[in-house]
């Protein structure tokens, strides 16, 4: 990923942020550690999803990894004040290959801090054509530093 600043997050731009495979072992490990509900722990469980599914928080964590690696910029990212409209419309099953797409919805300069702006991004994580996770993510980004002014010698 190239170093991007606030000005480079243009509303309407869409970014492909790569993909990740989800294994049964990873689903089980995450569930044991963080979300020990039966349908995340036992493929044979007679639950509402007809088999083993990943925790939504596991899916969100996988999204964040790709988002940080392929969309956020190490030189300009200042964190996030929050996430809106977090949704898990379909379950994630073992063997899924999830692809992340990020679309810039809004980019506005900060009114109180001129060194940064707020970027609102729609993220969609899909298994093939099926969206399995979506959210509206807010990020604070540094503006591009002004180029040094060169004086004339004399």
Coordinates of C-alpha atoms in Angstrom, one line a residue:
X1 CA 0.0 0.0 0.0
X2 CA 1.3 3.5 -0.8
X3 CA 1.3 6.2 1.8
X4 CA -2.0 8.0 1.6
X5 CA -3.1 11.1 3.4
X6 CA -6.5 12.6 4.0
X7 CA -6.6 14.2 0.5
X8 CA -6.1 10.8 -1.1
X9 CA -9.3 9.3 0.3
X10 CA -11.7 10.6 -2.4
X11 CA -15.5 10.1 -2.0
X12 CA -16.7 7.4 -4.4
X13 CA -13.3 5.7 -4.8
X14 CA -13.4 1.9 -4.2
X15 CA -10.4 -0.1 -3.0
X16 CA -9.9 -3.9 -3.2
X17 CA -8.3 -4.8 0.1
X18 CA -7.5 -8.4 -0.6
X19 CA -8.9 -11.7 0.7
X20 CA -8.5 -14.2 3.5
X21 CA -9.4 -17.8 3.9
X22 CA -11.3 -19.0 7.0
X23 CA -10.4 -22.4 8.4
X24 CA -12.3 -24.6 10.8
X25 CA -9.4 -24.6 13.2
X26 CA -9.3 -20.8 13.3
X27 CA -13.1 -20.6 13.8
X28 CA -12.8 -23.1 16.7
X29 CA -9.8 -21.4 18.3
X30 CA -11.4 -17.9 18.2
X31 CA -14.7 -19.3 19.6
X32 CA -13.0 -21.1 22.5
X33 CA -11.1 -17.9 23.4
X34 CA -13.7 -15.2 22.8
X35 CA -17.2 -16.3 21.8
X36 CA -18.0 -19.8 23.2
X37 CA -21.4 -20.2 21.8
X38 CA -22.3 -23.7 20.7
X39 CA -22.7 -22.9 17.0
X40 CA -19.1 -21.5 16.9
X41 CA -17.8 -24.6 18.7
X42 CA -19.4 -27.7 17.4
X43 CA -20.1 -28.6 13.7
X44 CA -22.5 -31.3 14.8
X45 CA -24.6 -28.9 17.0
X46 CA -28.2 -28.7 16.2
X47 CA -28.3 -24.9 16.2
X48 CA -30.0 -22.3 14.1
X49 CA -27.4 -22.2 11.4
X50 CA -27.2 -25.9 10.4
X51 CA -23.5 -26.3 11.3
X52 CA -20.4 -24.5 12.4
X53 CA -20.1 -20.8 11.7
X54 CA -17.5 -18.2 12.6
X55 CA -18.2 -15.7 15.3
X56 CA -19.2 -12.3 13.9
X57 CA -16.4 -10.8 16.0
X58 CA -13.9 -13.2 14.3
X59 CA -15.2 -12.0 11.0
X60 CA -14.8 -8.3 12.1
X61 CA -11.2 -9.1 13.2
X62 CA -10.4 -10.6 9.9
X63 CA -11.9 -7.5 8.2
X64 CA -9.8 -5.2 10.4
X65 CA -6.6 -7.0 9.5
X66 CA -7.1 -6.5 5.7
X67 CA -8.4 -3.0 6.3
X68 CA -5.3 -2.0 8.3
X69 CA -2.9 -3.7 5.8
X70 CA -4.5 -2.5 2.5
X71 CA -6.5 0.6 3.2
X72 CA -5.3 2.6 6.2
X73 CA -2.0 4.4 5.8
X74 CA 0.7 4.0 8.4
X75 CA 1.8 7.6 7.9
X76 CA -1.7 9.2 8.3
X77 CA -4.0 7.0 10.3
X78 CA -4.9 8.5 13.7
X79 CA -7.4 5.9 14.8
X80 CA -11.2 5.7 14.8
X81 CA -13.9 7.5 16.8
X82 CA -16.3 4.6 16.0
X83 CA -18.1 2.2 13.6
X84 CA -21.7 2.5 12.6
X85 CA -24.1 0.1 11.0
X86 CA -22.2 -3.1 11.8
X87 CA -24.0 -6.0 10.2
X88 CA -23.5 -9.8 9.7
X89 CA -26.2 -10.6 7.0
X90 CA -24.9 -14.2 6.3
X91 CA -22.9 -16.7 8.3
X92 CA -19.2 -17.4 7.6
X93 CA -18.5 -21.2 7.3
X94 CA -15.2 -23.1 7.3
X95 CA -13.5 -22.9 4.0
X96 CA -14.9 -19.4 3.1
X97 CA -12.7 -17.1 1.1
X98 CA -13.6 -13.5 2.1
X99 CA -12.7 -10.5 -0.1
X100 CA -12.8 -7.0 1.4
X101 CA -14.0 -3.9 -0.6
X102 CA -13.7 -0.4 0.9
X103 CA -15.6 2.5 -0.6
X104 CA -15.0 6.1 0.5
X105 CA -18.3 7.6 1.4
X106 CA -17.2 11.0 2.8
X107 CA -14.0 12.9 3.5
X108 CA -14.3 16.1 5.4
X109 CA -11.6 18.3 7.0
X110 CA -11.8 18.7 10.8
X111 CA -13.3 22.0 11.9
X112 CA -11.2 22.2 15.0
X113 CA -7.9 20.5 14.0
X114 CA -6.6 21.6 10.6
X115 CA -3.9 18.9 10.5
X116 CA -6.5 16.1 10.0
X117 CA -9.8 15.1 8.4
X118 CA -12.5 12.5 9.0
X119 CA -13.0 9.7 6.4
X120 CA -16.2 7.6 6.4
X121 CA -15.8 4.3 4.6
X122 CA -18.3 1.6 3.7
X123 CA -16.6 -1.8 4.1
X124 CA -18.1 -5.0 2.6
X125 CA -16.6 -8.4 3.2
X126 CA -18.0 -11.0 0.7
X127 CA -17.8 -14.7 0.2
X128 CA -18.2 -14.8 -3.6
X129 CA -21.2 -12.6 -4.3
X130 CA -22.6 -12.9 -0.7
X131 CA -21.9 -10.1 1.7
X132 CA -21.2 -11.6 5.1
X133 CA -20.1 -8.4 6.9
X134 CA -20.6 -4.7 6.4
X135 CA -20.0 -1.5 8.3
X136 CA -19.6 2.2 8.1
X137 CA -16.1 3.0 9.5
X138 CA -14.9 6.4 10.6
X139 CA -11.2 7.2 10.6
X140 CA -9.2 10.2 11.4
X141 CA -6.4 10.9 8.9
X142 CA -3.6 13.4 8.8
X143 CA -3.6 15.9 6.0
X144 CA -0.5 15.9 3.7
X145 CA 2.3 17.9 5.2
X146 CA 3.1 21.1 3.4
X147 CA 6.2 21.0 1.2
X148 CA 9.1 23.0 2.6
X149 CA 9.3 26.5 1.1
X150 CA 12.7 26.9 -0.6
X151 CA 14.1 30.4 -0.2
X152 CA 16.4 32.0 -2.6
X153 CA 20.1 32.3 -1.7
X154 CA 21.4 35.7 -1.9

